[in-house]
Short mmCIF file of N, CA, C and O in Angstrom, two decimals:
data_model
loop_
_atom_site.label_atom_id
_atom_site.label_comp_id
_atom_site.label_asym_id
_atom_site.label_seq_id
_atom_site.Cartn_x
_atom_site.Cartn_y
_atom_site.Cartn_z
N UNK Y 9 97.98 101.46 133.11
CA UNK Y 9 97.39 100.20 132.71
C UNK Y 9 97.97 99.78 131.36
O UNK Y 9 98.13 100.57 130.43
N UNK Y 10 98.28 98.42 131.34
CA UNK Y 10 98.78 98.19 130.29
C UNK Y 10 97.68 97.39 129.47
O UNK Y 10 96.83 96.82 130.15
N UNK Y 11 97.60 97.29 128.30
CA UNK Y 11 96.44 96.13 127.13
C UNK Y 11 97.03 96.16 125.84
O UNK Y 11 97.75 97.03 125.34
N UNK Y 12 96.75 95.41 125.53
CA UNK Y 12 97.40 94.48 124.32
C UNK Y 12 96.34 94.44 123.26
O UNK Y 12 95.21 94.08 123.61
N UNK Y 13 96.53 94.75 122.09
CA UNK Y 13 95.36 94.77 120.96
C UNK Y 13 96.21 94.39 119.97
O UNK Y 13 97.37 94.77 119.89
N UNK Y 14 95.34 93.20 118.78
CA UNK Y 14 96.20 92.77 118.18
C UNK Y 14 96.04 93.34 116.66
O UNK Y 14 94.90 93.59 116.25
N UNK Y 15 96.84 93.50 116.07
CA UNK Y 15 97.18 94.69 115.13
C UNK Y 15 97.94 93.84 113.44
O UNK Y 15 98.50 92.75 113.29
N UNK Y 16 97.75 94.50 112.85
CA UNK Y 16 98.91 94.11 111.81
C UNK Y 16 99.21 95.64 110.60
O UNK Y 16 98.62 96.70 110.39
N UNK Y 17 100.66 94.86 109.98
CA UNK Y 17 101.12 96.39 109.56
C UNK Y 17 101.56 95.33 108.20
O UNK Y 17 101.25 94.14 108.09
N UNK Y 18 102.57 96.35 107.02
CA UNK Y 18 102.98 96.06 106.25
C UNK Y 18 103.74 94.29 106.66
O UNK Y 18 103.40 93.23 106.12
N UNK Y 19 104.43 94.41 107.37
CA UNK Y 19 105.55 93.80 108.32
C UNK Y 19 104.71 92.60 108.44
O UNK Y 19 105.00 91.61 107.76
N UNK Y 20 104.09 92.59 108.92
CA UNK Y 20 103.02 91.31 109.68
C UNK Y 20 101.86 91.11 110.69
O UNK Y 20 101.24 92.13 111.02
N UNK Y 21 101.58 90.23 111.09
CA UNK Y 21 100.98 90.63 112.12
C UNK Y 21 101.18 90.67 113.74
O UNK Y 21 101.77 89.77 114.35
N UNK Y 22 100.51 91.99 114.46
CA UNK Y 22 101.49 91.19 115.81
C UNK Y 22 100.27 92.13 116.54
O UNK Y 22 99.39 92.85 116.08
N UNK Y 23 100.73 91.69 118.12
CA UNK Y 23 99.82 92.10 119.13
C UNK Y 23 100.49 93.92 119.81
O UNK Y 23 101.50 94.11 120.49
N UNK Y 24 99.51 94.93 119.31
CA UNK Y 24 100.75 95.86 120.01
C UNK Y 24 100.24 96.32 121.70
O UNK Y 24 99.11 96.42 122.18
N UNK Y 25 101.37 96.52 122.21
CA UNK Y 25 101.56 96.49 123.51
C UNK Y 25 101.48 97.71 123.96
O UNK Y 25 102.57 98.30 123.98
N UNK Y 26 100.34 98.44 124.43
CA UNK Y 26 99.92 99.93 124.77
C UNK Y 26 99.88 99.76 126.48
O UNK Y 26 99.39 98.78 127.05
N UNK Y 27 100.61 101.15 127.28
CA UNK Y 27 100.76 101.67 128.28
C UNK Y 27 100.75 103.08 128.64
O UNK Y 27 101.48 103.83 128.01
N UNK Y 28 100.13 103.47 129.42
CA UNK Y 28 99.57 104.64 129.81
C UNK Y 28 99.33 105.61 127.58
O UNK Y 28 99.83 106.59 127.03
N UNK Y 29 98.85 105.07 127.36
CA UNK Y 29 98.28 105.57 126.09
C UNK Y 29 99.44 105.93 124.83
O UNK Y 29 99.42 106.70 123.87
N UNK Y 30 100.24 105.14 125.27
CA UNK Y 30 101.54 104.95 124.28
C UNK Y 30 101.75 103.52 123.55
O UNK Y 30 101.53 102.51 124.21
N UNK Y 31 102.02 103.45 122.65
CA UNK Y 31 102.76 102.24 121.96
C UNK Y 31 103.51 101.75 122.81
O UNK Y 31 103.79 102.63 123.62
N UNK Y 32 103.91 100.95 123.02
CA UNK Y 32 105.71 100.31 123.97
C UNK Y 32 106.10 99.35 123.31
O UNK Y 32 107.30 99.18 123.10
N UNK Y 33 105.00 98.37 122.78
CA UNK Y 33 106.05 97.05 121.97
C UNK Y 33 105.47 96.90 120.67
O UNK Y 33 104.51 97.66 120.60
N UNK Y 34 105.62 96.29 119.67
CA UNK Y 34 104.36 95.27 119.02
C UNK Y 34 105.04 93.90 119.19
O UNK Y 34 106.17 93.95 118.71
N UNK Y 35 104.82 92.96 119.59
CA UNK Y 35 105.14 91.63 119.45
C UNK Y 35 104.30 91.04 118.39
O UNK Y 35 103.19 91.31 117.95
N UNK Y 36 105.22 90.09 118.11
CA UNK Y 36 104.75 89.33 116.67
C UNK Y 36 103.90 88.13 116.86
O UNK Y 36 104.22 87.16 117.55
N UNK Y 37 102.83 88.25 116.24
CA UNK Y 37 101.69 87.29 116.68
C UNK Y 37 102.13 85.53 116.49
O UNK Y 37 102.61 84.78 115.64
N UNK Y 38 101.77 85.50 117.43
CA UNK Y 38 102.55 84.11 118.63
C UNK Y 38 102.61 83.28 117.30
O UNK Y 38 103.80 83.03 117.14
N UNK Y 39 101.87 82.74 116.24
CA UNK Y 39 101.88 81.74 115.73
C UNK Y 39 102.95 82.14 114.32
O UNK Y 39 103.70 81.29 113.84
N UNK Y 40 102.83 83.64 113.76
CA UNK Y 40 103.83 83.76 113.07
C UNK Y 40 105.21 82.91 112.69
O UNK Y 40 106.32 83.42 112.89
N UNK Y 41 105.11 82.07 112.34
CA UNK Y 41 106.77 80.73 112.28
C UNK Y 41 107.72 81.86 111.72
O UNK Y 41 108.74 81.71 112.39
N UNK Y 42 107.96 83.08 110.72
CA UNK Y 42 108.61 84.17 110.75
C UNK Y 42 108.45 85.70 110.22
O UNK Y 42 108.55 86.32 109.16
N UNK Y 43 108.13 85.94 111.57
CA UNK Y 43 107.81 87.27 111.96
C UNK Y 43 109.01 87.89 111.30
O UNK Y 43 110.16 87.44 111.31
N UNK Y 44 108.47 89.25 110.60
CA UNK Y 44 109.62 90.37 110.28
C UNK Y 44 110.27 91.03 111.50
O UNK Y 44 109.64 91.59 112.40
N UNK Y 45 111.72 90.90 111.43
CA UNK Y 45 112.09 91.98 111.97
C UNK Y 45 111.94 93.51 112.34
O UNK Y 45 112.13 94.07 113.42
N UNK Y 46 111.59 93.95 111.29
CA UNK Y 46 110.65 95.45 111.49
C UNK Y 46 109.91 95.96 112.13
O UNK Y 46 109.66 97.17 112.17
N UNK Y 47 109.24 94.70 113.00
CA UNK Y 47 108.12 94.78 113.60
C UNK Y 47 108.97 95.87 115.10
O UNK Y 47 108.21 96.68 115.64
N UNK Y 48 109.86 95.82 115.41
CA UNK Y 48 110.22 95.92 116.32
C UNK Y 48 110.51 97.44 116.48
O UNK Y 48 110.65 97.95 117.59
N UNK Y 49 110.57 98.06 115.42
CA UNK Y 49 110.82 99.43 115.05
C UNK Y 49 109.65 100.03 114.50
O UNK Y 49 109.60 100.99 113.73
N UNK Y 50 108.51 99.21 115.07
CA UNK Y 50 107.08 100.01 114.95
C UNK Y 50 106.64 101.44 115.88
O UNK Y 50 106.27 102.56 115.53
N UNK Y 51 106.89 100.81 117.18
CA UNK Y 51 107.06 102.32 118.60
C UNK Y 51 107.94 103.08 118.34
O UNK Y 51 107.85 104.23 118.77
N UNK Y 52 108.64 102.83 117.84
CA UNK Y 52 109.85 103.96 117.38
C UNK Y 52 109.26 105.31 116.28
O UNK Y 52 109.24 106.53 116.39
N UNK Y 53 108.78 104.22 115.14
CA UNK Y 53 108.15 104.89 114.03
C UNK Y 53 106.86 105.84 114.34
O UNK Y 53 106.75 106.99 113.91
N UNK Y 54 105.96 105.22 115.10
CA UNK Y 54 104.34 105.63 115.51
C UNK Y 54 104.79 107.15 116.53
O UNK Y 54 104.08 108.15 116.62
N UNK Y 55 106.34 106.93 117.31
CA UNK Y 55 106.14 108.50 118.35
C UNK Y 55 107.25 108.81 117.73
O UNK Y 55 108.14 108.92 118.57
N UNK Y 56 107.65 109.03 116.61
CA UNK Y 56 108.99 110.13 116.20
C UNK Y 56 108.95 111.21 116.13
O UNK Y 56 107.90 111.47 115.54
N UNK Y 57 109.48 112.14 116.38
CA UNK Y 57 108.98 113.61 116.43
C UNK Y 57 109.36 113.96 114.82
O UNK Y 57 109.70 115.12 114.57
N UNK Y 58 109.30 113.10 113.87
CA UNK Y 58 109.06 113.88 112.60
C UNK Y 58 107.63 112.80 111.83
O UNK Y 58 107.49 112.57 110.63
N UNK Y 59 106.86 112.38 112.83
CA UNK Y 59 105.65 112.59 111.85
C UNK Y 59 104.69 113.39 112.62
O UNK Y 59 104.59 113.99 113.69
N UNK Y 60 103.96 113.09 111.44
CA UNK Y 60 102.90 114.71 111.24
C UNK Y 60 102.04 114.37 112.52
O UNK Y 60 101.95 113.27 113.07
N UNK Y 61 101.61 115.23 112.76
CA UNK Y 61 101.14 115.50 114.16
C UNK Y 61 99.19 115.58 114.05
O UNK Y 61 98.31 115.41 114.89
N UNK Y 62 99.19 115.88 112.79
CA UNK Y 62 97.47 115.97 112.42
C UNK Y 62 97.63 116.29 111.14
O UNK Y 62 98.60 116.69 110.50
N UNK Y 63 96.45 116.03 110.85
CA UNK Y 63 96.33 116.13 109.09
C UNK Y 63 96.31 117.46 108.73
O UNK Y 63 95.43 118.14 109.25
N UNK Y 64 97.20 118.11 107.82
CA UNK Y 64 97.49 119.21 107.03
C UNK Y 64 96.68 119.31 105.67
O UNK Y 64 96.44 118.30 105.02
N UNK Y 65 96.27 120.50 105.28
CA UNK Y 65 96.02 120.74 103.66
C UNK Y 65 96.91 121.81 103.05
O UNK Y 65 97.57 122.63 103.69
N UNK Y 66 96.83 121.68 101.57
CA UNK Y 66 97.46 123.26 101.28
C UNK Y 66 96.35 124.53 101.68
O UNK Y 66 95.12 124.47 101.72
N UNK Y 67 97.06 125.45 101.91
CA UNK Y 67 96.24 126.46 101.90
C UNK Y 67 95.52 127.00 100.95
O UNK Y 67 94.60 127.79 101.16
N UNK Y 68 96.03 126.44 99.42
CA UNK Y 68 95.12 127.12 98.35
C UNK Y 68 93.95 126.20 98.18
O UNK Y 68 92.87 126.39 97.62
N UNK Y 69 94.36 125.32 98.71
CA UNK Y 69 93.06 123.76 98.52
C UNK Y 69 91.53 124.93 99.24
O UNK Y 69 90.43 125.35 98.87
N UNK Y 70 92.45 125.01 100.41
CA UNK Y 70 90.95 125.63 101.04
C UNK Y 70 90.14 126.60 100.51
O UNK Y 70 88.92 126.75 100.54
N UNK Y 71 91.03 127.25 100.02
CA UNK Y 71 90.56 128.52 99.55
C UNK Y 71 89.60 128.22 98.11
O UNK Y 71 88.89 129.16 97.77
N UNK Y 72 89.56 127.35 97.52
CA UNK Y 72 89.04 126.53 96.37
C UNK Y 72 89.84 126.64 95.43
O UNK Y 72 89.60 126.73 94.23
N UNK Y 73 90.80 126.63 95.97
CA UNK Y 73 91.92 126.45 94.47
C UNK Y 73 92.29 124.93 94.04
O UNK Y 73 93.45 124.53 93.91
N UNK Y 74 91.52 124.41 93.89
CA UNK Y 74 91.69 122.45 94.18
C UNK Y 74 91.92 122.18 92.62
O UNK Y 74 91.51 121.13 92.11
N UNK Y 75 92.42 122.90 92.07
CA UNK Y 75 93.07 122.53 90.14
C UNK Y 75 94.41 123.15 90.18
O UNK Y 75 94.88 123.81 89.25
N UNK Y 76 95.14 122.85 91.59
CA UNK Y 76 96.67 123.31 91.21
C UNK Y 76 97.03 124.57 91.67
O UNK Y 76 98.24 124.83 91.70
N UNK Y 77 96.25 125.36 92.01
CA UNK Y 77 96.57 126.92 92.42
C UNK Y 77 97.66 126.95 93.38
O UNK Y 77 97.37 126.64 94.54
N UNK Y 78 98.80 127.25 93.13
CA UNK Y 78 100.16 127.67 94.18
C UNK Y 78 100.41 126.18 94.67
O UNK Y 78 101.04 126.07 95.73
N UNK Y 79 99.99 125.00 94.03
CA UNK Y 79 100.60 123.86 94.39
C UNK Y 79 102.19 123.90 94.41
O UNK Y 79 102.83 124.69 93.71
N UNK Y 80 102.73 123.06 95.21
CA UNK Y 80 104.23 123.32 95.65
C UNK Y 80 104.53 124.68 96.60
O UNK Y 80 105.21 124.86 97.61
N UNK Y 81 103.90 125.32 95.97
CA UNK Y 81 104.38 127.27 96.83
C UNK Y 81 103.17 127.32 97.94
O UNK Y 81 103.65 127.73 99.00
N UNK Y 82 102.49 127.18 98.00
CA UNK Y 82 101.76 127.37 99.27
C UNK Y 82 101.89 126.76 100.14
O UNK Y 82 102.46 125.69 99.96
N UNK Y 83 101.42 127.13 101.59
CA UNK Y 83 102.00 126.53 102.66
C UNK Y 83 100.78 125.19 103.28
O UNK Y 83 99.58 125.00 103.10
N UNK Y 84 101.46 124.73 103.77
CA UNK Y 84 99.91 123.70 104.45
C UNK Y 84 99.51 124.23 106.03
O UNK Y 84 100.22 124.82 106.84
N UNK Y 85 98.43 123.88 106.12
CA UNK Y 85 97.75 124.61 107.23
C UNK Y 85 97.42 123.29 107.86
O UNK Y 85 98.04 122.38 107.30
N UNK Y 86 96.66 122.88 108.83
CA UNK Y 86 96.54 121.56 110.20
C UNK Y 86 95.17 121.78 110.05
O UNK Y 86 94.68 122.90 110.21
N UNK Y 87 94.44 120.70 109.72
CA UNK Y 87 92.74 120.68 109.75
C UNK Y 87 92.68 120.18 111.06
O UNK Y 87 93.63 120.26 111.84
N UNK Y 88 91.28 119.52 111.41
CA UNK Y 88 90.71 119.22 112.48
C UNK Y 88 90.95 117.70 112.06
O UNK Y 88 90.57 116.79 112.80
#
């Protein structure tokens, strides 16, 4: 099934075009006189296999180290 929900980003505003639970287009909202180009490299951006997949923390955060503890050197862990 395809549906259309209308959306806006940095870029502008536009209607994005969802199918079987994916992004596929954003089109640029009809009245826009000029729509960014960018818009078009929104589905591209939203399924790239280099963004993050779920929200991460550091691991020292959790641990209550939240004033810097092993900031930079610790690893991040995937919350809920």
């Amino acid at each position: 099934m395809t549906r259309t929900h209308p959306h806006s980003a940095h870029w502008g505003a536009f209607d994005a075009v969802v199918e079987g639970g994916r992004l596929r287009e954003a089109r640029p909202f009809a009245r826009d006189a000029a729509p960014g180009a960018l818009l078009a490299s929104i589905p591209g951006a939203v399924h790239a296999r280099s963004r993050i997949d779920r929200p991460y923390v550091r691991e020292g955060w959790l641990r209550g180290g939240r004033a810097g503890s092993e900031r930079g050197r610790d690893r991040f862990v995937p919350v809920p």
